[in-house]
mmCIF file of C-alpha atoms in Angstrom:
data_model
loop_
_atom_site.group_PDB
_atom_site.id
_atom_site.type_symbol
_atom_site.label_atom_id
_atom_site.label_comp_id
_atom_site.label_asym_id
_atom_site.label_seq_id
_atom_site.Cartn_x
_atom_site.Cartn_y
_atom_site.Cartn_z
ATOM 1 C CA UNK A 1 -14.934 -96.479 -159.514
ATOM 2 C CA UNK A 2 -13.324 -98.396 -162.487
ATOM 3 C CA UNK A 3 -11.600 -101.797 -161.945
ATOM 4 C CA UNK A 4 -9.095 -103.306 -164.386
ATOM 5 C CA UNK A 5 -8.333 -107.080 -164.588
ATOM 6 C CA UNK A 6 -4.939 -108.190 -165.948
ATOM 7 C CA UNK A 7 -4.456 -111.807 -167.044
ATOM 8 C CA UNK A 8 -0.817 -112.645 -166.514
ATOM 9 C CA UNK A 9 -0.697 -116.202 -167.715
ATOM 10 C CA UNK A 10 -2.823 -119.179 -168.542
ATOM 11 C CA UNK A 11 -1.630 -122.759 -168.071
ATOM 12 C CA UNK A 12 -3.576 -125.962 -168.598
ATOM 13 C CA UNK A 13 -5.408 -127.241 -165.595
ATOM 14 C CA UNK A 14 -4.547 -124.129 -163.547
ATOM 15 C CA UNK A 15 -6.717 -121.452 -162.211
ATOM 16 C CA UNK A 16 -6.438 -117.981 -163.402
ATOM 17 C CA UNK A 17 -4.591 -115.703 -161.146
ATOM 18 C CA UNK A 18 -5.953 -112.217 -160.957
ATOM 19 C CA UNK A 19 -4.120 -109.263 -159.715
ATOM 20 C CA UNK A 20 -6.065 -106.194 -159.028
ATOM 21 C CA UNK A 21 -5.063 -102.756 -157.791
ATOM 22 C CA UNK A 22 -6.856 -101.150 -154.841
ATOM 23 C CA UNK A 23 -8.598 -98.074 -155.953
ATOM 24 C CA UNK A 24 -8.916 -94.959 -153.731
ATOM 25 C CA UNK A 25 -11.211 -95.284 -150.798
ATOM 26 C CA UNK A 26 -14.534 -93.765 -151.227
ATOM 27 C CA UNK A 27 -15.978 -91.048 -149.033
ATOM 28 C CA UNK A 28 -17.157 -92.428 -145.708
ATOM 29 C CA UNK A 29 -20.874 -92.556 -145.289
ATOM 30 C CA UNK A 30 -22.597 -90.711 -142.505
ATOM 31 C CA UNK A 31 -22.559 -92.399 -139.126
ATOM 32 C CA UNK A 32 -25.762 -94.158 -138.430
ATOM 33 C CA UNK A 33 -27.702 -93.504 -135.261
ATOM 34 C CA UNK A 34 -26.424 -95.148 -132.081
ATOM 35 C CA UNK A 35 -28.387 -98.230 -131.223
ATOM 36 C CA UNK A 36 -29.863 -98.662 -127.785
ATOM 37 C CA UNK A 37 -27.504 -99.792 -125.045
ATOM 38 C CA UNK A 38 -27.571 -103.462 -124.339
ATOM 39 C CA UNK A 39 -28.182 -104.804 -120.863
ATOM 40 C CA UNK A 40 -25.273 -104.533 -118.457
ATOM 41 C CA UNK A 41 -23.462 -107.827 -118.160
ATOM 42 C CA UNK A 42 -22.753 -109.473 -114.882
ATOM 43 C CA UNK A 43 -19.765 -108.062 -112.963
ATOM 44 C CA UNK A 44 -16.734 -110.237 -113.429
ATOM 45 C CA UNK A 45 -14.674 -111.486 -110.532
ATOM 46 C CA UNK A 46 -12.325 -108.952 -108.901
ATOM 47 C CA UNK A 47 -8.829 -109.298 -110.151
ATOM 48 C CA UNK A 48 -5.865 -109.814 -107.883
ATOM 49 C CA UNK A 49 -4.530 -106.692 -106.111
ATOM 50 C CA UNK A 50 -1.591 -105.252 -107.927
ATOM 51 C CA UNK A 51 1.727 -104.685 -106.243
ATOM 52 C CA UNK A 52 2.096 -101.470 -104.180
ATOM 53 C CA UNK A 53 3.747 -98.767 -106.154
ATOM 54 C CA UNK A 54 6.905 -97.027 -105.087
ATOM 55 C CA UNK A 55 6.343 -94.359 -102.350
ATOM 56 C CA UNK A 56 6.765 -90.936 -103.800
ATOM 57 C CA UNK A 57 9.219 -88.424 -102.400
ATOM 58 C CA UNK A 58 8.083 -86.482 -99.282
ATOM 59 C CA UNK A 59 6.762 -83.070 -100.224
ATOM 60 C CA UNK A 60 8.147 -79.890 -98.598
ATOM 61 C CA UNK A 61 6.997 -79.065 -95.052
ATOM 62 C CA UNK A 62 4.144 -76.573 -95.011
ATOM 63 C CA UNK A 63 4.325 -73.361 -92.936
ATOM 64 C CA UNK A 64 3.709 -73.676 -89.198
ATOM 65 C CA UNK A 65 0.099 -72.904 -88.287
ATOM 66 C CA UNK A 66 -0.864 -70.293 -85.667
ATOM 67 C CA UNK A 67 -0.867 -71.447 -82.045
ATOM 68 C CA UNK A 68 -4.197 -72.903 -80.982
ATOM 69 C CA UNK A 69 -6.120 -70.895 -78.361
ATOM 70 C CA UNK A 70 -7.822 -74.052 -77.075
ATOM 71 C CA UNK A 71 -5.576 -76.284 -74.919
ATOM 72 C CA UNK A 72 -5.441 -79.805 -76.248
ATOM 73 C CA UNK A 73 -6.103 -82.767 -73.974
ATOM 74 C CA UNK A 74 -3.245 -83.792 -71.723
ATOM 75 C CA UNK A 75 -1.527 -86.877 -73.022
ATOM 76 C CA UNK A 76 -1.131 -89.974 -70.888
ATOM 77 C CA UNK A 77 1.831 -89.930 -68.506
ATOM 78 C CA UNK A 78 4.764 -91.698 -70.057
ATOM 79 C CA UNK A 79 6.677 -94.385 -68.189
ATOM 80 C CA UNK A 80 9.155 -93.198 -65.578
ATOM 81 C CA UNK A 81 12.638 -93.132 -67.016
ATOM 82 C CA UNK A 82 15.550 -94.785 -65.326
ATOM 83 C CA UNK A 83 17.043 -92.833 -62.408
ATOM 84 C CA UNK A 84 19.996 -90.767 -63.555
ATOM 85 C CA UNK A 85 23.273 -90.769 -61.698
ATOM 86 C CA UNK A 86 23.370 -88.839 -58.404
ATOM 87 C CA UNK A 87 24.606 -85.270 -58.874
ATOM 88 C CA UNK A 88 27.234 -83.677 -56.667
ATOM 89 C CA UNK A 89 26.177 -82.661 -53.163
ATOM 90 C CA UNK A 90 24.862 -79.067 -53.135
ATOM 91 C CA UNK A 91 26.042 -76.367 -50.777
ATOM 92 C CA UNK A 92 24.540 -76.337 -47.269
ATOM 93 C CA UNK A 93 21.163 -74.561 -47.148
ATOM 94 C CA UNK A 94 21.038 -71.251 -45.268
ATOM 95 C CA UNK A 95 17.358 -71.802 -44.417
ATOM 96 C CA UNK A 96 16.716 -74.276 -41.583
ATOM 97 C CA UNK A 97 14.555 -77.170 -42.686
ATOM 98 C CA UNK A 98 11.462 -78.206 -40.722
ATOM 99 C CA UNK A 99 12.073 -79.952 -37.428
ATOM 100 C CA UNK A 100 11.546 -83.677 -37.694
ATOM 101 C CA UNK A 101 9.155 -85.570 -35.452
ATOM 102 C CA UNK A 102 10.445 -86.300 -31.955
ATOM 103 C CA UNK A 103 11.878 -89.774 -31.783
ATOM 104 C CA UNK A 104 10.912 -92.222 -29.043
ATOM 105 C CA UNK A 105 12.345 -91.499 -25.609
ATOM 106 C CA UNK A 106 15.452 -93.472 -24.824
ATOM 107 C CA UNK A 107 15.806 -95.553 -21.692
ATOM 108 C CA UNK A 108 16.443 -93.610 -18.478
ATOM 109 C CA UNK A 109 20.133 -93.346 -17.758
ATOM 110 C CA UNK A 110 21.732 -93.971 -14.379
ATOM 111 C CA UNK A 111 21.306 -91.224 -11.764
ATOM 112 C CA UNK A 112 24.238 -88.836 -11.844
ATOM 113 C CA UNK A 113 26.102 -87.526 -8.826
ATOM 114 C CA UNK A 114 24.475 -84.679 -6.864
ATOM 115 C CA UNK A 115 25.084 -81.252 -8.419
ATOM 116 C CA UNK A 116 27.197 -78.817 -6.451
ATOM 117 C CA UNK A 117 25.399 -75.853 -8.122
ATOM 118 C CA UNK A 118 21.970 -74.940 -6.625
ATOM 119 C CA UNK A 119 19.158 -75.203 -9.181
ATOM 120 C CA UNK A 120 16.721 -72.324 -9.883
ATOM 121 C CA UNK A 121 13.987 -71.640 -7.339
ATOM 122 C CA UNK A 122 10.692 -73.262 -8.298
ATOM 123 C CA UNK A 123 7.491 -71.257 -8.839
ATOM 124 C CA UNK A 124 5.532 -70.278 -5.723
ATOM 125 C CA UNK A 125 2.866 -72.855 -4.936
ATOM 126 C CA UNK A 126 -0.827 -71.911 -4.604
ATOM 127 C CA UNK A 127 -1.981 -70.121 -1.455
ATOM 128 C CA UNK A 128 -3.368 -72.534 1.111
ATOM 129 C CA UNK A 129 -6.918 -72.324 2.407
ATOM 130 C CA UNK A 130 -7.632 -69.622 5.024
ATOM 131 C CA UNK A 131 -7.398 -70.937 8.545
ATOM 132 C CA UNK A 132 -10.248 -70.581 11.065
ATOM 133 C CA UNK A 133 -10.885 -67.143 12.570
ATOM 134 C CA UNK A 134 -9.400 -66.756 16.010
ATOM 135 C CA UNK A 135 -11.415 -65.757 19.054
ATOM 136 C CA UNK A 136 -12.483 -62.088 19.251
ATOM 137 C CA UNK A 137 -10.276 -60.040 21.529
ATOM 138 C CA UNK A 138 -11.575 -57.689 24.204
ATOM 139 C CA UNK A 139 -13.025 -54.386 23.027
ATOM 140 C CA UNK A 140 -10.579 -51.524 23.316
ATOM 141 C CA UNK A 141 -11.390 -48.158 24.774
ATOM 142 C CA UNK A 142 -13.456 -45.663 22.753
ATOM 143 C CA UNK A 143 -11.209 -43.487 20.615
ATOM 144 C CA UNK A 144 -11.556 -39.787 20.058
ATOM 145 C CA UNK A 145 -14.423 -38.680 17.792
ATOM 146 C CA UNK A 146 -13.288 -38.315 14.211
ATOM 147 C CA UNK A 147 -13.878 -35.254 12.086
ATOM 148 C CA UNK A 148 -17.362 -34.866 10.622
ATOM 149 C CA UNK A 149 -17.609 -36.408 7.172
ATOM 150 C CA UNK A 150 -18.878 -34.488 4.137
ATOM 151 C CA UNK A 151 -22.616 -34.005 3.856
ATOM 152 C CA UNK A 152 -24.374 -36.703 1.856
ATOM 153 C CA UNK A 153 -26.184 -35.968 -1.368
ATOM 154 C CA UNK A 154 -29.636 -34.441 -1.023
ATOM 155 C CA UNK A 155 -32.314 -37.113 -1.082
ATOM 156 C CA UNK A 156 -35.116 -37.119 -3.626
ATOM 157 C CA UNK A 157 -37.946 -34.637 -3.173
ATOM 158 C CA UNK A 158 -40.885 -36.223 -1.455
ATOM 159 C CA UNK A 159 -44.309 -36.406 -2.994
ATOM 160 C CA UNK A 160 -46.310 -33.173 -3.022
ATOM 161 C CA UNK A 161 -48.681 -32.975 -0.131
ATOM 162 C CA UNK A 162 -52.381 -32.386 -0.596
ATOM 163 C CA UNK A 163 -53.481 -28.883 -1.553
ATOM 164 C CA UNK A 164 -54.640 -26.860 1.381
ATOM 165 C CA UNK A 165 -58.024 -25.169 1.414
ATOM 166 C CA UNK A 166 -58.442 -22.026 -0.693
ATOM 167 C CA UNK A 167 -57.960 -18.834 1.256
ATOM 168 C CA UNK A 168 -60.453 -16.014 1.419
ATOM 169 C CA UNK A 169 -60.682 -13.729 -1.614
ATOM 170 C CA UNK A 170 -58.926 -10.446 -1.003
ATOM 171 C CA UNK A 171 -60.523 -7.090 -1.680
ATOM 172 C CA UNK A 172 -60.640 -5.914 -5.281
ATOM 173 C CA UNK A 173 -57.763 -3.623 -6.150
ATOM 174 C CA UNK A 174 -58.178 -0.217 -7.722
ATOM 175 C CA UNK A 175 -58.903 -0.073 -11.437
ATOM 176 C CA UNK A 176 -55.754 0.411 -13.513
ATOM 177 C CA UNK A 177 -55.223 3.156 -16.022
ATOM 178 C CA UNK A 178 -57.035 2.739 -19.300
ATOM 179 C CA UNK A 179 -54.762 1.081 -21.880
ATOM 180 C CA UNK A 180 -54.017 2.491 -25.301
ATOM 181 C CA UNK A 181 -56.642 1.486 -27.809
ATOM 182 C CA UNK A 182 -56.586 1.887 -31.560
ATOM 183 C CA UNK A 183 -53.975 3.776 -33.569
ATOM 184 C CA UNK A 184 -54.604 7.458 -33.024
ATOM 185 C CA UNK A 185 -53.397 8.590 -36.459
ATOM 186 C CA UNK A 186 -50.454 9.049 -38.825
ATOM 187 C CA UNK A 187 -47.651 11.575 -38.743
ATOM 188 C CA UNK A 188 -45.770 11.678 -42.061
ATOM 189 C CA UNK A 189 -42.211 13.020 -41.953
ATOM 190 C CA UNK A 190 -39.939 13.513 -45.013
ATOM 191 C CA UNK A 191 -36.854 15.125 -43.492
ATOM 192 C CA UNK A 192 -33.549 13.531 -42.438
ATOM 193 C CA UNK A 193 -34.210 14.085 -38.691
ATOM 194 C CA UNK A 194 -37.217 14.178 -36.380
ATOM 195 C CA UNK A 195 -37.790 14.409 -32.608
ATOM 196 C CA UNK A 196 -40.916 12.788 -31.168
ATOM 197 C CA UNK A 197 -43.533 15.062 -29.557
ATOM 198 C CA UNK A 198 -46.426 14.415 -27.137
ATOM 199 C CA UNK A 199 -48.886 14.457 -30.031
ATOM 200 C CA UNK A 200 -47.217 11.308 -31.466
ATOM 201 C CA UNK A 201 -48.619 9.168 -28.597
ATOM 202 C CA UNK A 202 -50.281 6.056 -30.120
ATOM 203 C CA UNK A 203 -49.595 7.402 -33.632
ATOM 204 C CA UNK A 204 -47.749 5.770 -36.517
ATOM 205 C CA UNK A 205 -44.869 8.049 -37.477
ATOM 206 C CA UNK A 206 -43.643 7.410 -41.050
ATOM 207 C CA UNK A 207 -40.146 8.570 -42.060
ATOM 208 C CA UNK A 208 -39.447 8.854 -45.788
ATOM 209 C CA UNK A 209 -36.205 10.173 -47.275
ATOM 210 C CA UNK A 210 -33.531 8.840 -49.664
ATOM 211 C CA UNK A 211 -30.803 9.740 -47.137
ATOM 212 C CA UNK A 212 -30.212 8.381 -43.607
ATOM 213 C CA UNK A 213 -32.726 9.583 -40.995
ATOM 214 C CA UNK A 214 -32.222 10.186 -37.246
ATOM 215 C CA UNK A 215 -35.233 9.802 -34.899
ATOM 216 C CA UNK A 216 -34.639 11.280 -31.428
ATOM 217 C CA UNK A 217 -36.566 10.133 -28.328
ATOM 218 C CA UNK A 218 -36.829 13.223 -26.053
ATOM 219 C CA UNK A 219 -36.852 13.342 -22.218
ATOM 220 C CA UNK A 220 -39.810 14.272 -19.976
ATOM 221 C CA UNK A 221 -42.440 13.955 -22.760
ATOM 222 C CA UNK A 222 -43.872 10.459 -22.347
ATOM 223 C CA UNK A 223 -44.992 8.435 -19.318
ATOM 224 C CA UNK A 224 -44.821 4.716 -18.500
ATOM 225 C CA UNK A 225 -46.970 2.566 -20.813
ATOM 226 C CA UNK A 226 -46.982 5.171 -23.618
ATOM 227 C CA UNK A 227 -46.290 3.806 -27.113
ATOM 228 C CA UNK A 228 -45.327 5.318 -30.484
ATOM 229 C CA UNK A 229 -45.054 3.258 -33.701
ATOM 230 C CA UNK A 230 -42.283 4.045 -36.221
ATOM 231 C CA UNK A 231 -42.176 2.927 -39.903
ATOM 232 C CA UNK A 232 -39.376 3.517 -42.425
ATOM 233 C CA UNK A 233 -40.604 4.526 -45.882
ATOM 234 C CA UNK A 234 -37.954 4.819 -48.575
ATOM 235 C CA UNK A 235 -34.227 4.027 -48.839
ATOM 236 C CA UNK A 236 -32.998 6.217 -45.959
ATOM 237 C CA UNK A 237 -32.282 3.964 -42.952
ATOM 238 C CA UNK A 238 -33.776 5.171 -39.647
ATOM 239 C CA UNK A 239 -31.506 5.296 -36.552
ATOM 240 C CA UNK A 240 -32.960 5.877 -33.044
ATOM 241 C CA UNK A 241 -31.102 8.385 -30.861
ATOM 242 C CA UNK A 242 -31.311 9.094 -27.096
ATOM 243 C CA UNK A 243 -32.271 12.595 -26.023
ATOM 244 C CA UNK A 244 -30.468 14.158 -23.040
ATOM 245 C CA UNK A 245 -31.109 11.967 -19.966
ATOM 246 C CA UNK A 246 -32.943 9.305 -21.982
ATOM 247 C CA UNK A 247 -32.038 5.580 -21.893
ATOM 248 C CA UNK A 248 -32.914 3.320 -24.861
ATOM 249 C CA UNK A 249 -32.928 -0.462 -24.506
ATOM 250 C CA UNK A 250 -33.121 -2.867 -27.504
ATOM 251 C CA UNK A 251 -31.665 -6.020 -29.046
ATOM 252 C CA UNK A 252 -30.087 -4.063 -31.902
ATOM 253 C CA UNK A 253 -26.379 -4.299 -32.747
ATOM 254 C CA UNK A 254 -25.962 -1.085 -30.747
ATOM 255 C CA UNK A 255 -28.365 -1.433 -27.820
ATOM 256 C CA UNK A 256 -28.841 2.288 -27.281
ATOM 257 C CA UNK A 257 -28.969 3.199 -30.985
ATOM 258 C CA UNK A 258 -30.825 0.509 -32.945
ATOM 259 C CA UNK A 259 -31.753 0.921 -36.614
ATOM 260 C CA UNK A 260 -34.765 -0.150 -38.675
ATOM 261 C CA UNK A 261 -33.620 -3.017 -40.912
ATOM 262 C CA UNK A 262 -34.913 -1.928 -44.353
ATOM 263 C CA UNK A 263 -37.674 -0.162 -46.307
ATOM 264 C CA UNK A 264 -41.137 -0.863 -44.697
ATOM 265 C CA UNK A 265 -39.528 -2.105 -41.452
ATOM 266 C CA UNK A 266 -41.412 -1.045 -38.328
ATOM 267 C CA UNK A 267 -40.743 -0.804 -34.577
ATOM 268 C CA UNK A 268 -42.575 0.362 -31.441
ATOM 269 C CA UNK A 269 -41.101 2.804 -28.885
ATOM 270 C CA UNK A 270 -42.461 1.826 -25.431
ATOM 271 C CA UNK A 271 -41.926 3.992 -22.359
ATOM 272 C CA UNK A 272 -41.269 1.558 -19.481
ATOM 273 C CA UNK A 273 -40.388 4.176 -16.864
ATOM 274 C CA UNK A 274 -39.584 7.845 -16.713
ATOM 275 C CA UNK A 275 -37.144 8.608 -19.563
ATOM 276 C CA UNK A 276 -36.546 4.878 -20.170
ATOM 277 C CA UNK A 277 -37.706 3.345 -23.455
ATOM 278 C CA UNK A 278 -37.760 -0.168 -24.922
ATOM 279 C CA UNK A 279 -37.646 -0.421 -28.732
ATOM 280 C CA UNK A 280 -38.937 -3.661 -30.261
ATOM 281 C CA UNK A 281 -39.594 -4.627 -33.888
ATOM 282 C CA UNK A 282 -37.705 -5.181 -37.152
ATOM 283 C CA UNK A 283 -34.449 -3.644 -35.988
ATOM 284 C CA UNK A 284 -30.733 -4.343 -36.384
#
């Protein structure tokens, strides 16, 4: 930078007066590094509190929040307000109020004149004690005999008496007829009808046909205690029939004409007396 000095005037015994013009400022040098911070000074005394500022305008009311689902605590009961003026008297109630307590009995009034109207009859008093029994009178004459009363219930059976001595053994009776032993044999029939014969005694007679089968029990062929066994083979149901003069007894639906129940059902024809037969087995 170049500086010019201008001498304006020179007077004796006076100082020179210089006037200089400020040249343009030079380019600022780079900022030096920041020195370390000095120690913090002691805190000064707190200044006086400033005056309260003016209260700002009230902001707009926010939206109402949702109702709380938790009841808040009940506030303390406020003081009772002054009694308001009495309202007009309401209409008479149509419901009777409760009866008040009975007041104390008043003093007994003077006795009134006797009533000319009879009062109600009082309740009957309790029955007095029974008086002593009087002396027994003389016995009257015997009356006529009354009708016989009904027979009393039969009394309990008395204990069984001791067993008497065993009597003498009687003579041995005659030997009975020899009973039927094992099955004598089989008689296979495949027709739709068959009449028993004497040769069927103690046999098993099988009846096998797809159609219904009739088995006839004939008269005057079998004697008491004779037996014949009947078996149904196949789908044809067997029905027992009475020959002329024959009586059949059974527990079938039709007593005199029972039927074998189903395939492989069996029954026995038993002669119980002349021309009388009992049929027992798987019958309906």
